Tab-separated table of C-alpha atoms in Angstrom:
chain	number	residue	atom	x	y	z
A	1115	UNK	CA	19.216	61.548	10.283
A	1116	UNK	CA	19.967	60.509	6.683
A	1117	UNK	CA	21.347	57.199	7.921
A	1118	UNK	CA	18.158	56.681	9.936
A	1119	UNK	CA	15.903	57.109	6.904
A	1120	UNK	CA	18.130	54.864	4.843
A	1121	UNK	CA	18.067	52.297	7.637
A	1122	UNK	CA	14.261	52.424	7.806
A	1123	UNK	CA	14.034	52.027	4.045
A	1124	UNK	CA	16.303	48.999	4.177
A	1125	UNK	CA	14.289	47.551	7.052
A	1126	UNK	CA	11.083	48.136	5.089
A	1127	UNK	CA	12.615	46.598	1.966
A	1128	UNK	CA	13.791	43.517	3.859
A	1129	UNK	CA	10.489	43.143	5.725
A	1130	UNK	CA	8.411	43.491	2.558
A	1131	UNK	CA	10.795	41.130	0.744
A	1132	UNK	CA	10.572	38.531	3.500
A	1133	UNK	CA	6.775	38.825	3.624
A	1134	UNK	CA	6.309	38.586	-0.144
A	1135	UNK	CA	8.660	35.614	-0.427
A	1136	UNK	CA	6.975	33.867	2.500
A	1137	UNK	CA	3.556	34.580	1.037
A	1138	UNK	CA	4.599	33.141	-2.309
A	1139	UNK	CA	6.162	30.094	-0.658
A	1140	UNK	CA	3.111	29.472	1.523
A	1141	UNK	CA	0.781	29.948	-1.447
A	1142	UNK	CA	2.747	27.425	-3.502
A	1143	UNK	CA	2.932	24.942	-0.632
A	1144	UNK	CA	-0.792	25.331	0.150
A	1145	UNK	CA	-1.697	24.933	-3.519
A	1146	UNK	CA	0.544	21.886	-3.797
A	1147	UNK	CA	-0.765	20.091	-0.715
A	1148	UNK	CA	-4.455	20.971	-1.156
A	1149	UNK	CA	-4.574	20.184	-4.867
A	1150	UNK	CA	-2.510	17.041	-4.465
A	1151	UNK	CA	-4.778	15.898	-1.642
A	1152	UNK	CA	-7.832	16.534	-3.790
A	1153	UNK	CA	-6.236	14.650	-6.651
A	1154	UNK	CA	-5.339	11.751	-4.341
A	1155	UNK	CA	-8.929	11.638	-3.036
A	1156	UNK	CA	-10.334	11.636	-6.563
A	1157	UNK	CA	-7.906	8.907	-7.575
A	1158	UNK	CA	-8.829	6.842	-4.537
A	1159	UNK	CA	-12.561	7.312	-5.139
A	1160	UNK	CA	-12.159	6.238	-8.771
A	1161	UNK	CA	-10.118	3.237	-7.683
A	1162	UNK	CA	-12.691	2.273	-5.038
A	1163	UNK	CA	-15.439	2.600	-7.652
A	1164	UNK	CA	-13.496	0.400	-10.049
A	1165	UNK	CA	-12.901	-2.158	-7.299
A	1166	UNK	CA	-16.582	-2.159	-6.378
A	1167	UNK	CA	-17.470	-2.632	-10.037
A	1168	UNK	CA	-15.037	-5.534	-10.360
A	1169	UNK	CA	-16.410	-7.013	-7.145
A	1170	UNK	CA	-19.946	-6.696	-8.497
A	1171	UNK	CA	-18.889	-8.450	-11.683
A	1172	UNK	CA	-17.333	-11.212	-9.642
A	1173	UNK	CA	-20.481	-11.589	-7.521
A	1174	UNK	CA	-22.599	-11.796	-10.650
A	1175	UNK	CA	-20.187	-14.329	-12.063
A	1176	UNK	CA	-20.385	-16.453	-8.925
A	1177	UNK	CA	-24.165	-16.214	-8.833
A	1178	UNK	CA	-24.444	-17.157	-12.501
A	1179	UNK	CA	-22.084	-20.051	-11.865
A	1180	UNK	CA	-24.256	-21.288	-9.007
A	1181	UNK	CA	-27.451	-20.908	-11.023
A	1182	UNK	CA	-25.857	-22.780	-13.907
A	1183	UNK	CA	-24.693	-25.540	-11.571
A	1184	UNK	CA	-28.180	-25.772	-10.111
A	1185	UNK	CA	-29.710	-25.984	-13.601
A	1186	UNK	CA	-27.236	-28.647	-14.796
A	1187	UNK	CA	-27.705	-30.651	-11.581
A	1188	UNK	CA	-31.488	-30.493	-11.990
A	1189	UNK	CA	-31.277	-31.460	-15.684
A	1190	UNK	CA	-28.940	-34.339	-14.909
A	1191	UNK	CA	-31.193	-35.589	-12.162
A	1192	UNK	CA	-34.587	-34.985	-13.786
A	1193	UNK	CA	-33.897	-35.597	-17.453
A	1194	UNK	CA	-30.940	-37.967	-17.779
A	1195	UNK	CA	-31.354	-39.708	-14.412
A	1196	UNK	CA	-35.048	-40.460	-14.921
A	1197	UNK	CA	-34.474	-41.614	-18.508
A	1198	UNK	CA	-31.734	-43.937	-17.350
A	1199	UNK	CA	-34.133	-45.376	-14.798
A	1200	UNK	CA	-36.732	-45.934	-17.527
A	1201	UNK	CA	-34.022	-47.619	-19.581
A	1202	UNK	CA	-33.201	-49.846	-16.616
A	1203	UNK	CA	-36.856	-50.839	-16.158
A	1204	UNK	CA	-37.243	-51.636	-19.857
A	1205	UNK	CA	-34.094	-53.699	-19.752
A	1206	UNK	CA	-35.544	-55.678	-16.835
A	1207	UNK	CA	-38.678	-56.297	-18.936
A	1208	UNK	CA	-36.584	-57.275	-21.910
A	1209	UNK	CA	-34.531	-59.647	-19.775
A	1210	UNK	CA	-37.725	-61.398	-18.604
A	1211	UNK	CA	-39.174	-61.693	-22.126
A	1212	UNK	CA	-36.007	-62.544	-24.045
A	1213	UNK	CA	-34.990	-66.193	-24.561
A	1214	UNK	CA	-32.358	-67.186	-22.024
A	1215	UNK	CA	-29.151	-67.806	-23.935
A	1216	UNK	CA	-25.686	-67.305	-22.399
A	1217	UNK	CA	-24.827	-64.628	-25.027
A	1218	UNK	CA	-27.984	-62.604	-24.304
A	1219	UNK	CA	-27.513	-62.987	-20.519
A	1220	UNK	CA	-23.918	-61.773	-20.781
A	1221	UNK	CA	-24.884	-58.810	-22.985
A	1222	UNK	CA	-27.807	-57.828	-20.723
A	1223	UNK	CA	-25.540	-58.053	-17.638
A	1224	UNK	CA	-23.019	-55.765	-19.314
A	1225	UNK	CA	-25.761	-53.282	-20.268
A	1226	UNK	CA	-27.054	-53.385	-16.672
A	1227	UNK	CA	-23.573	-52.618	-15.407
A	1228	UNK	CA	-23.109	-49.720	-17.814
A	1229	UNK	CA	-26.511	-48.269	-16.928
A	1230	UNK	CA	-25.830	-48.624	-13.173
A	1231	UNK	CA	-22.447	-46.968	-13.549
A	1232	UNK	CA	-23.969	-44.175	-15.621
A	1233	UNK	CA	-26.751	-43.624	-13.080
A	1234	UNK	CA	-24.183	-43.545	-10.284
A	1235	UNK	CA	-21.918	-41.154	-12.207
A	1236	UNK	CA	-24.856	-38.887	-13.072
A	1237	UNK	CA	-25.959	-38.870	-9.440
A	1238	UNK	CA	-22.424	-38.083	-8.270
A	1239	UNK	CA	-21.986	-35.264	-10.745
A	1240	UNK	CA	-25.395	-33.902	-9.858
A	1241	UNK	CA	-24.578	-34.094	-6.127
A	1242	UNK	CA	-21.206	-32.463	-6.659
A	1243	UNK	CA	-22.829	-29.643	-8.549
A	1244	UNK	CA	-25.467	-29.079	-5.904
A	1245	UNK	CA	-25.589	-31.346	-2.849
A	1246	UNK	CA	-29.249	-32.239	-2.228
A	1247	UNK	CA	-28.458	-32.524	1.481
A	1248	UNK	CA	-27.610	-28.830	1.502
A	1249	UNK	CA	-30.917	-27.979	-0.159
A	1250	UNK	CA	-32.972	-30.308	2.009
A	1251	UNK	CA	-31.233	-30.408	5.413
A	1252	UNK	CA	-29.027	-27.332	5.574
A	1253	UNK	CA	-25.361	-26.542	6.024
A	1254	UNK	CA	-24.591	-28.637	9.078
A	1255	UNK	CA	-25.757	-31.897	7.467
A	1256	UNK	CA	-24.164	-31.060	4.115
A	1257	UNK	CA	-20.801	-30.443	5.778
A	1258	UNK	CA	-21.152	-33.672	7.708
A	1259	UNK	CA	-21.777	-35.532	4.432
A	1260	UNK	CA	-18.859	-33.780	2.729
A	1261	UNK	CA	-16.510	-34.731	5.569
A	1262	UNK	CA	-17.766	-38.318	5.464
A	1263	UNK	CA	-16.985	-38.500	1.736
A	1264	UNK	CA	-13.418	-37.313	2.320
A	1265	UNK	CA	-13.039	-39.656	5.290
A	1266	UNK	CA	-14.213	-42.601	3.187
A	1267	UNK	CA	-11.617	-41.830	0.541
A	1268	UNK	CA	-9.009	-42.490	3.256
A	1269	UNK	CA	-6.870	-39.575	2.070
A	1270	UNK	CA	-7.332	-37.477	5.173
A	1271	UNK	CA	-8.505	-37.783	8.753
A	1272	UNK	CA	-11.328	-35.258	9.115
A	1273	UNK	CA	-12.969	-34.364	12.373
A	1274	UNK	CA	-16.193	-32.466	12.174
A	1275	UNK	CA	-17.629	-30.833	15.284
A	1276	UNK	CA	-20.957	-29.033	15.451
A	1277	UNK	CA	-22.136	-26.911	18.309
A	1278	UNK	CA	-25.706	-25.770	17.929
A	1279	UNK	CA	-26.345	-23.073	20.508
A	1280	UNK	CA	-29.209	-21.692	18.492
A	1281	UNK	CA	-31.109	-22.594	15.334
A	1282	UNK	CA	-29.341	-21.759	12.102
A	1283	UNK	CA	-29.723	-18.092	11.244
A	1284	UNK	CA	-28.398	-18.357	7.713
A	1285	UNK	CA	-30.284	-18.588	4.444
A	1286	UNK	CA	-29.750	-20.826	1.384
A	1287	UNK	CA	-27.374	-18.418	-0.362
A	1288	UNK	CA	-25.225	-18.092	2.755
A	1289	UNK	CA	-25.248	-21.862	3.297
A	1290	UNK	CA	-24.286	-22.537	-0.300
A	1291	UNK	CA	-21.399	-20.043	-0.204
A	1292	UNK	CA	-20.110	-21.381	3.117
A	1293	UNK	CA	-20.326	-24.909	1.744
A	1294	UNK	CA	-18.359	-23.890	-1.366
A	1295	UNK	CA	-15.714	-22.272	0.843
A	1296	UNK	CA	-15.276	-25.462	2.874
A	1297	UNK	CA	-15.095	-27.439	-0.388
A	1298	UNK	CA	-12.378	-25.050	-1.626
A	1299	UNK	CA	-10.433	-25.249	1.652
A	1300	UNK	CA	-10.582	-29.039	1.618
A	1301	UNK	CA	-9.512	-29.157	-2.029
A	1302	UNK	CA	-6.572	-26.884	-1.182
A	1303	UNK	CA	-5.603	-29.036	1.810
A	1304	UNK	CA	-5.541	-32.083	-0.478
A	1305	UNK	CA	-3.762	-30.312	-3.321
A	1306	UNK	CA	-0.918	-28.543	-1.492
A	1307	UNK	CA	0.694	-30.916	0.823
A	1308	UNK	CA	-1.412	-32.840	1.331
A	1309	UNK	CA	-2.705	-32.411	4.880
A	1310	UNK	CA	-3.128	-35.536	7.012
A	1311	UNK	CA	-5.560	-34.104	9.545
A	1312	UNK	CA	-8.337	-31.587	9.224
A	1313	UNK	CA	-10.561	-30.193	11.940
A	1314	UNK	CA	-13.790	-28.477	10.951
A	1315	UNK	CA	-15.872	-26.783	13.633
A	1316	UNK	CA	-19.263	-25.227	13.077
A	1317	UNK	CA	-20.857	-23.179	15.796
A	1318	UNK	CA	-24.414	-22.040	15.243
A	1319	UNK	CA	-25.042	-18.999	17.414
A	1320	UNK	CA	-27.976	-16.701	17.890
A	1321	UNK	CA	-28.045	-14.464	14.835
A	1322	UNK	CA	-25.098	-16.037	13.052
A	1323	UNK	CA	-22.497	-18.727	12.907
A	1324	UNK	CA	-18.779	-19.324	13.337
A	1325	UNK	CA	-16.858	-21.757	11.200
A	1326	UNK	CA	-13.268	-22.759	11.958
A	1327	UNK	CA	-11.075	-24.818	9.685
A	1328	UNK	CA	-7.650	-26.160	10.646
A	1329	UNK	CA	-5.281	-28.415	8.730
A	1330	UNK	CA	-1.758	-29.695	9.320
A	1331	UNK	CA	-0.597	-29.164	5.738
A	1332	UNK	CA	2.578	-27.380	4.679
A	1333	UNK	CA	0.954	-23.926	5.002
A	1334	UNK	CA	2.279	-20.827	3.338
A	1335	UNK	CA	3.694	-17.466	4.350
A	1336	UNK	CA	1.201	-14.741	3.409
A	1337	UNK	CA	3.803	-12.086	4.329
A	1338	UNK	CA	6.474	-13.507	2.040
A	1339	UNK	CA	7.656	-11.022	-0.596
A	1340	UNK	CA	5.830	-11.521	-3.854
A	1341	UNK	CA	3.086	-13.640	-2.274
A	1342	UNK	CA	-0.230	-13.327	-4.110
A	1343	UNK	CA	-3.321	-15.251	-3.046
A	1344	UNK	CA	-4.337	-17.914	-5.558
A	1345	UNK	CA	-7.590	-17.976	-7.458
A	1346	UNK	CA	-9.166	-20.321	-4.886
A	1347	UNK	CA	-8.390	-18.008	-1.986
A	1348	UNK	CA	-9.563	-14.981	-3.954
A	1349	UNK	CA	-12.796	-16.825	-4.679
A	1350	UNK	CA	-13.254	-17.581	-0.984
A	1351	UNK	CA	-12.676	-13.941	-0.062
A	1352	UNK	CA	-15.141	-12.791	-2.708
A	1353	UNK	CA	-17.797	-15.229	-1.576
A	1354	UNK	CA	-17.365	-14.101	2.029
A	1355	UNK	CA	-17.589	-10.438	1.095
A	1356	UNK	CA	-20.661	-11.232	-0.976
A	1357	UNK	CA	-22.558	-12.660	2.015
A	1358	UNK	CA	-21.058	-10.111	4.415
A	1359	UNK	CA	-19.052	-12.608	6.473
A	1360	UNK	CA	-15.672	-11.976	8.083
A	1361	UNK	CA	-12.944	-14.241	6.818
A	1362	UNK	CA	-9.527	-14.599	8.459
A	1363	UNK	CA	-6.722	-16.859	7.444
A	1364	UNK	CA	-3.595	-17.660	9.419
A	1365	UNK	CA	-0.743	-19.669	8.055
A	1366	UNK	CA	3.015	-19.950	8.116
A	1367	UNK	CA	5.457	-22.064	6.199
A	1368	UNK	CA	5.304	-25.605	7.648
A	1369	UNK	CA	2.670	-24.686	10.232
A	1370	UNK	CA	-0.593	-25.646	8.553
A	1371	UNK	CA	-3.522	-23.381	7.988
A	1372	UNK	CA	-6.236	-21.906	10.180
A	1373	UNK	CA	-9.216	-20.227	8.626
A	1374	UNK	CA	-12.148	-18.724	10.456
A	1375	UNK	CA	-15.416	-17.403	9.162
A	1376	UNK	CA	-17.764	-15.313	11.201
A	1377	UNK	CA	-21.217	-14.669	9.797
A	1378	UNK	CA	-23.797	-12.434	11.408
A	1379	UNK	CA	-27.206	-12.365	9.839
A	1380	UNK	CA	-28.863	-9.009	9.335
A	1381	UNK	CA	-32.032	-8.995	11.408
B	1273	UNK	CA	9.965	1.289	7.651
B	1274	UNK	CA	12.853	1.269	10.150
B	1275	UNK	CA	16.020	3.283	9.935
B	1276	UNK	CA	18.166	0.689	8.147
B	1277	UNK	CA	15.995	0.561	5.070
B	1278	UNK	CA	15.861	4.324	4.556
B	1279	UNK	CA	16.266	5.458	0.956
B	1280	UNK	CA	19.533	7.150	-0.053
B	1281	UNK	CA	18.140	10.684	0.033
B	1282	UNK	CA	17.426	10.351	3.749
B	1283	UNK	CA	21.021	9.475	4.545
B	1284	UNK	CA	22.007	12.658	2.721
B	1285	UNK	CA	19.432	14.505	4.803
B	1286	UNK	CA	21.025	13.083	7.950
B	1287	UNK	CA	24.431	14.264	6.725
B	1288	UNK	CA	22.902	17.686	6.124
B	1289	UNK	CA	21.496	17.789	9.669
B	1290	UNK	CA	24.829	16.731	11.145
B	1291	UNK	CA	26.499	19.496	9.135
B	1292	UNK	CA	23.939	21.974	10.535
B	1293	UNK	CA	24.589	20.832	14.101
B	1294	UNK	CA	28.371	20.868	13.790
B	1295	UNK	CA	28.296	24.302	12.192
B	1296	UNK	CA	26.096	25.678	14.973
B	1297	UNK	CA	28.304	24.212	17.696
B	1298	UNK	CA	31.582	25.328	16.137
B	1299	UNK	CA	30.179	28.790	15.320
B	1300	UNK	CA	29.037	29.235	18.922
B	1301	UNK	CA	32.397	28.065	20.245
B	1302	UNK	CA	34.296	30.412	17.910
B	1303	UNK	CA	32.034	33.271	18.901
B	1304	UNK	CA	32.570	32.544	22.607
B	1305	UNK	CA	36.309	32.400	21.990
B	1306	UNK	CA	36.074	35.791	20.241
B	1307	UNK	CA	37.334	34.288	16.989
B	1308	UNK	CA	35.757	35.415	13.723
B	1309	UNK	CA	33.409	32.622	12.642
B	1310	UNK	CA	32.621	34.054	9.222
B	1311	UNK	CA	34.904	31.604	7.358
B	1312	UNK	CA	32.725	28.873	8.771
B	1313	UNK	CA	29.690	30.431	7.056
B	1314	UNK	CA	31.516	30.253	3.700
B	1315	UNK	CA	32.290	26.594	4.277
B	1316	UNK	CA	28.762	25.906	5.552
B	1317	UNK	CA	27.241	27.518	2.450
B	1318	UNK	CA	29.325	25.288	0.194
B	1319	UNK	CA	28.698	22.053	2.131
B	1320	UNK	CA	24.957	22.669	2.486
B	1321	UNK	CA	24.805	23.437	-1.254
B	1322	UNK	CA	26.448	20.087	-1.995
B	1323	UNK	CA	24.244	18.114	0.377
B	1324	UNK	CA	20.913	19.639	-0.647
B	1325	UNK	CA	21.888	19.290	-4.316
B	1326	UNK	CA	22.762	15.620	-3.752
B	1327	UNK	CA	19.479	15.178	-1.895
B	1328	UNK	CA	17.458	16.436	-4.867
B	1329	UNK	CA	19.698	14.573	-7.290
B	1330	UNK	CA	18.585	11.340	-5.588
B	1331	UNK	CA	14.986	12.324	-6.280
B	1332	UNK	CA	15.584	13.252	-9.903
B	1333	UNK	CA	18.326	10.794	-10.805
B	1334	UNK	CA	16.242	9.406	-13.681
B	1335	UNK	CA	15.931	12.795	-15.372
B	1336	UNK	CA	18.071	13.097	-18.459
B	1337	UNK	CA	19.102	16.643	-17.550
B	1338	UNK	CA	20.346	15.517	-14.146
B	1339	UNK	CA	22.180	12.521	-15.637
B	1340	UNK	CA	24.002	14.686	-18.145
B	1341	UNK	CA	24.644	17.958	-16.398
B	1342	UNK	CA	24.728	17.299	-12.653
B	1343	UNK	CA	28.489	17.064	-12.248
B	1344	UNK	CA	29.338	19.996	-14.561
B	1345	UNK	CA	26.676	22.005	-12.714
B	1346	UNK	CA	28.152	21.099	-9.331
B	1347	UNK	CA	31.669	21.908	-10.521
B	1348	UNK	CA	30.569	25.254	-11.940
B	1349	UNK	CA	28.667	26.286	-8.816
B	1350	UNK	CA	31.499	25.145	-6.537
B	1351	UNK	CA	33.902	27.209	-8.635
B	1352	UNK	CA	31.616	30.239	-8.430
B	1353	UNK	CA	31.316	29.926	-4.649
B	1354	UNK	CA	35.085	29.546	-4.341
B	1355	UNK	CA	35.717	32.597	-6.552
B	1356	UNK	CA	33.239	34.583	-4.473
B	1357	UNK	CA	34.946	33.604	-1.235
B	1358	UNK	CA	38.457	34.306	-2.558
B	1359	UNK	CA	37.964	37.556	-4.479
B	1360	UNK	CA	34.520	39.071	-4.007
B	1361	UNK	CA	33.511	38.459	-0.404
B	1362	UNK	CA	36.563	37.642	1.709
B	1363	UNK	CA	36.405	34.765	4.157
B	1364	UNK	CA	36.337	37.050	7.208
B	1365	UNK	CA	33.148	38.798	6.041
B	1366	UNK	CA	29.582	37.923	5.265
B	1367	UNK	CA	29.044	35.945	2.023
B	1368	UNK	CA	25.733	37.517	1.015
B	1369	UNK	CA	26.213	36.840	-2.709
B	1370	UNK	CA	27.006	33.168	-2.268
B	1371	UNK	CA	24.330	32.670	0.361
B	1372	UNK	CA	21.668	34.409	-1.743
B	1373	UNK	CA	22.672	32.409	-4.832
B	1374	UNK	CA	22.523	29.115	-2.924
B	1375	UNK	CA	19.185	30.051	-1.379
B	1376	UNK	CA	17.731	30.905	-4.799
B	1377	UNK	CA	18.934	27.505	-6.023
B	1378	UNK	CA	17.341	25.772	-3.028
B	1379	UNK	CA	14.064	27.599	-3.684
B	1380	UNK	CA	14.271	26.476	-7.324
B	1381	UNK	CA	14.811	22.860	-6.226
B	1382	UNK	CA	11.749	23.031	-3.955
B	1383	UNK	CA	9.556	24.680	-6.590
B	1384	UNK	CA	10.729	22.236	-9.258
B	1385	UNK	CA	9.989	19.283	-6.977
B	1386	UNK	CA	6.443	20.531	-6.389
B	1387	UNK	CA	5.750	21.045	-10.081
B	1388	UNK	CA	7.327	17.745	-11.024
B	1389	UNK	CA	5.695	15.694	-8.255
B	1390	UNK	CA	2.230	17.214	-8.573
B	1391	UNK	CA	-0.247	14.589	-9.762
B	1392	UNK	CA	2.426	11.902	-9.738
B	1393	UNK	CA	2.700	11.262	-6.012
B	1394	UNK	CA	0.317	10.033	-3.328
B	1395	UNK	CA	0.445	11.988	-0.079
B	1396	UNK	CA	-0.821	8.986	1.865
B	1397	UNK	CA	2.427	7.198	1.020
B	1398	UNK	CA	5.005	8.005	3.728
B	1399	UNK	CA	7.886	8.498	1.295
B	1400	UNK	CA	5.968	10.915	-0.908
B	1401	UNK	CA	4.650	12.860	2.075
B	1402	UNK	CA	8.071	12.926	3.690
B	1403	UNK	CA	9.851	14.266	0.598
B	1404	UNK	CA	7.096	16.841	0.143
B	1405	UNK	CA	7.631	17.983	3.730
B	1406	UNK	CA	11.390	18.289	3.194
B	1407	UNK	CA	10.781	20.340	0.048
B	1408	UNK	CA	8.289	22.506	1.932
B	1409	UNK	CA	10.824	23.072	4.714
B	1410	UNK	CA	13.544	24.019	2.238
B	1411	UNK	CA	11.199	26.271	0.279
B	1412	UNK	CA	9.733	28.145	3.247
B	1413	UNK	CA	12.991	28.653	5.125
B	1414	UNK	CA	14.999	29.799	2.134
B	1415	UNK	CA	12.225	31.974	0.704
B	1416	UNK	CA	11.686	33.611	4.092
B	1417	UNK	CA	15.336	34.215	4.890
B	1418	UNK	CA	16.522	35.083	1.376
B	1419	UNK	CA	16.092	38.839	1.856
B	1420	UNK	CA	17.667	38.754	5.309
B	1421	UNK	CA	20.845	37.102	3.995
B	1422	UNK	CA	20.859	39.229	0.837
B	1423	UNK	CA	21.090	42.333	3.000
B	1424	UNK	CA	23.141	40.732	5.767
B	1425	UNK	CA	26.214	42.816	4.932
B	1426	UNK	CA	24.189	45.998	5.260
B	1427	UNK	CA	22.749	44.783	8.557
B	1428	UNK	CA	26.231	44.269	9.914
B	1429	UNK	CA	27.389	47.676	8.670
B	1430	UNK	CA	25.311	49.402	11.299
B	1431	UNK	CA	22.735	50.867	8.947
B	1432	UNK	CA	19.984	49.443	11.088
B	1433	UNK	CA	19.388	49.871	14.766
B	1434	UNK	CA	20.405	46.994	17.007
B	1435	UNK	CA	16.706	46.233	17.735
B	1436	UNK	CA	15.835	46.052	14.035
B	1437	UNK	CA	18.846	43.818	13.388
B	1438	UNK	CA	18.006	41.436	16.190
B	1439	UNK	CA	14.351	41.481	15.089
B	1440	UNK	CA	15.318	40.303	11.615
B	1441	UNK	CA	17.681	37.644	12.952
B	1442	UNK	CA	14.872	36.487	15.239
B	1443	UNK	CA	12.628	36.093	12.193
B	1444	UNK	CA	15.419	34.030	10.629
B	1445	UNK	CA	15.716	31.926	13.801
B	1446	UNK	CA	11.967	31.374	13.847
B	1447	UNK	CA	11.998	30.268	10.221
B	1448	UNK	CA	14.974	28.032	10.984
B	1449	UNK	CA	13.015	26.456	13.846
B	1450	UNK	CA	10.072	25.797	11.490
B	1451	UNK	CA	12.579	24.357	8.992
B	1452	UNK	CA	14.022	21.953	11.563
B	1453	UNK	CA	10.572	20.932	12.844
B	1454	UNK	CA	9.386	20.162	9.322
B	1455	UNK	CA	12.508	18.078	8.696
B	1456	UNK	CA	11.911	16.232	11.966
B	1457	UNK	CA	8.314	15.570	10.934
B	1458	UNK	CA	9.475	14.370	7.505
B	1459	UNK	CA	11.936	11.905	9.044
B	1460	UNK	CA	9.322	10.715	11.536
B	1461	UNK	CA	6.836	10.109	8.713
B	1462	UNK	CA	9.411	8.193	6.680
B	1463	UNK	CA	10.699	6.072	9.559
B	1464	UNK	CA	7.556	5.352	11.559
B	1465	UNK	CA	4.560	5.533	9.250
B	1466	UNK	CA	3.628	2.324	7.528
B	1467	UNK	CA	3.237	2.328	3.773
B	1468	UNK	CA	-0.417	2.217	2.748
B	1469	UNK	CA	-1.503	0.057	-0.072
B	1470	UNK	CA	-3.682	1.694	-2.604
B	1471	UNK	CA	-3.847	2.136	-6.316
């Protein structure tokens, strides 16, 4: 009988001991996982907020940059360009009125040449800053002009294909950002390699557009350890996020580059 | 991640699991052959102490305390376990003292890990989650079975009815099953879940 009571007491002691220890262990584990999870969530939210803030700063930066380019292009065209033209006209008048001596003729010819070169340079800079074709005729024509410029330089063989299934559904901001992306991709193709052939395809679809870019340059391995996208690529990604377009890039060492952009306009 | 690139602590965990399996198989065989398998428990206690200690040492190898005192600590504990098995609890009997001591140490490792890792880890990262699961397994199993092993000698002395004894050992088996499942989950997380990039 005595043994039985002692046995029950031991059983009770062990059972209570096991339960208390398990309770403590579970409490600690639950506290650890729940609190850690909460902490992780808070950390992630703060990080996402910081990223969004940085992204916003970048967007503002890009927008300011574009506005500044637009302003400089306009100033170059309207102020300097027009004044150069006035200068040219006055020089013509001067040439007619001035006595014709070989020295004066030579000097006037030189001034003409300098003014022409300056007008051309001003026009080029102004066009580079903001292509008037993009403003006046839209993305498709601006890309065509850009490709023609590269083709004329003889550095690369560019093919440009347009498929217009539907009228363009993009706006000026979207067009400008897509144009800048193609400019960046082309600059990269020329810089790293350079590529010998480039294929640019633009497909205007109902409610959006698809842009594909392929080059036969040296490419790069985005999965290589330590690979970090360059500033140009980061800029492209930011611009695409800014207009809400999907951007995909495929490349491998020695296998060129394929980039695709899918833009859907918000109705 | 793939099995080849597993961090060092997981290879120790594999060694621990192999030790568990071998001990179970040999203990069952000895029992079937009507040979006292208690000496095996003494050896198992020592080996599991080494392996779990090495496992946590891998996690805390940068700690100054671990760098300075790990080997003296291991030597001291090994000596204590050996003294216990030679003079206090003979090899043919239950080693409640040694087992309880080792279990308390394992609980301490688990608790220390949780306090040390809290706020420093990210549970969405497979390695962090996996190690946390291993620590949870070690903590829950050893906390739950500590009292059973502490009183194991009394259980075997016939102070409790056969039903009560088998009930307690069933609780231990259940906890052991949870322990093994958590370890399996931890290894699965480490081997098959891709690392997430975040902050």
